[in-house]
C-alpha positions as a LaTeX table, in Angstrom:
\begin{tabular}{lrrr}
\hline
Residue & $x$ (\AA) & $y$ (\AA) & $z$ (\AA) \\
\hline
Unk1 & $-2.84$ & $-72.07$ & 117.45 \\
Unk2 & $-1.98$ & $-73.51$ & 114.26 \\
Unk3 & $-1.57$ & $-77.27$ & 116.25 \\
Unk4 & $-5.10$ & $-76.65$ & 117.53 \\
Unk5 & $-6.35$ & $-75.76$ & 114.50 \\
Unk6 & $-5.41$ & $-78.74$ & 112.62 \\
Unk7 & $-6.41$ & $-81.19$ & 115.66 \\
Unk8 & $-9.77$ & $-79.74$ & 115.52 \\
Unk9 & $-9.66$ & $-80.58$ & 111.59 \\
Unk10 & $-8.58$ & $-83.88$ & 112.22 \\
Unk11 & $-11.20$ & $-84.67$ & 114.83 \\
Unk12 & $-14.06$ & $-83.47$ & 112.56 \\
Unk13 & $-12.35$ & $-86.21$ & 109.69 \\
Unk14 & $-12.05$ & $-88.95$ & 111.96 \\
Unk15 & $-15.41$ & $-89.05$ & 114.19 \\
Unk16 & $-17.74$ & $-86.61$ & 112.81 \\
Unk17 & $-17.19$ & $-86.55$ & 108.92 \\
Unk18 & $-19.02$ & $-90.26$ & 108.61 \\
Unk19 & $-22.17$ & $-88.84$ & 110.56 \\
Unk20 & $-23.16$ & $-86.57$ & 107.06 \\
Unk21 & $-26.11$ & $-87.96$ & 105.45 \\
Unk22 & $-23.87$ & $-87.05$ & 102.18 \\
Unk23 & $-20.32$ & $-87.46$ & 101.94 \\
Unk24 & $-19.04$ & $-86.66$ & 98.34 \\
Unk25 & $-18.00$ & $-83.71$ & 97.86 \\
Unk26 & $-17.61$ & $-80.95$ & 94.76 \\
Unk27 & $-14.09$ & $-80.52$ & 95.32 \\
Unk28 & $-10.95$ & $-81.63$ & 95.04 \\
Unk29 & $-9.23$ & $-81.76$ & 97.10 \\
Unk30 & $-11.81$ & $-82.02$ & 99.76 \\
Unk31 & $-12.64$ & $-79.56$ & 102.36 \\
Unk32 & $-11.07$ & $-80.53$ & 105.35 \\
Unk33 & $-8.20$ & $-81.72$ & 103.20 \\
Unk34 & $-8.05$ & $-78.16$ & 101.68 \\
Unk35 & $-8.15$ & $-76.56$ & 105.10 \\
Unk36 & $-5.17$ & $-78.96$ & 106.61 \\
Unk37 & $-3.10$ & $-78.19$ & 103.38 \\
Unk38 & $-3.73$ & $-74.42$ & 103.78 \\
Unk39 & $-2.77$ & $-73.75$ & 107.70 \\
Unk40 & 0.25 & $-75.65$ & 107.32 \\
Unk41 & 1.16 & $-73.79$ & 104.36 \\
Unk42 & 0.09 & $-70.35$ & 105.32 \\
Unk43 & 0.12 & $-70.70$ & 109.49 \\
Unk44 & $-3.58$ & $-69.80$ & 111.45 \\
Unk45 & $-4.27$ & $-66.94$ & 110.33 \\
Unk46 & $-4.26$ & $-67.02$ & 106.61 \\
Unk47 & $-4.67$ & $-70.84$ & 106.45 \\
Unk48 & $-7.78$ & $-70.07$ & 108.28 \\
Unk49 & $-9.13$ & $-67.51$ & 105.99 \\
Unk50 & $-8.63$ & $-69.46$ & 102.80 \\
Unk51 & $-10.13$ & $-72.30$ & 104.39 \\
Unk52 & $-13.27$ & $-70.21$ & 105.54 \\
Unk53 & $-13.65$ & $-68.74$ & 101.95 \\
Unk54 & $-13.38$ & $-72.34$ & 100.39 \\
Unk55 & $-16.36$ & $-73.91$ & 102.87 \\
Unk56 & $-18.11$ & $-70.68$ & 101.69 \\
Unk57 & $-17.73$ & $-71.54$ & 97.83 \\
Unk58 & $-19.40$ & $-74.91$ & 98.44 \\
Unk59 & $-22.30$ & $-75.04$ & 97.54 \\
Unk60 & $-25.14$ & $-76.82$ & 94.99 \\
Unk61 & $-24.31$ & $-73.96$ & 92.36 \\
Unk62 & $-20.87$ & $-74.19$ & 92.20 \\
Unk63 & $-18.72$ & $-75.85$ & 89.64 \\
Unk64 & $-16.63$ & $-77.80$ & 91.92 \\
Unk65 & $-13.90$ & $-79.75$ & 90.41 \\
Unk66 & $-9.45$ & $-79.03$ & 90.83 \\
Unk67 & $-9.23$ & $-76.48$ & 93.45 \\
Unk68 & $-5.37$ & $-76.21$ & 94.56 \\
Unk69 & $-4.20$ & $-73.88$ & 97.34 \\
Unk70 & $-2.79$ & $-71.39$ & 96.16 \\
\hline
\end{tabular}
């Protein structure tokens, strides 16, 4: 699951992460980068979740800025 996971991540960085009208993001590190950092860390599940709640912090009213996994 947790190979799947990341391939799926990597797909969306390589083909579909140009198509967005605006790339920067709030973040660092990024998203996607986040997510990658946080499955292999924490395995599927939990990698997952953290990732999930991350995507869900992004926003226009957010702060942004350092954002480690924990």
């Amino acid at each position: 699951m947790k190979r799947i996971l990341l391939g799926c991540i990597r797909f969306y960085r390589k083909y579909l992460s140009g198509l967005k009208q605006y790339s920067t993001c709030i973040y660092f590190p990024t998203c996607s980068e986040y997510a990658v950092e946080a499955i292999e860390k924490y395995g599927a599940w939990k990698g997952s979740r953290l990732a999930i709640w991350r995507i869900l912090r992004c926003n226009p009213f957010a702060k942004g800025g350092y954002d480690p996994v924990p």
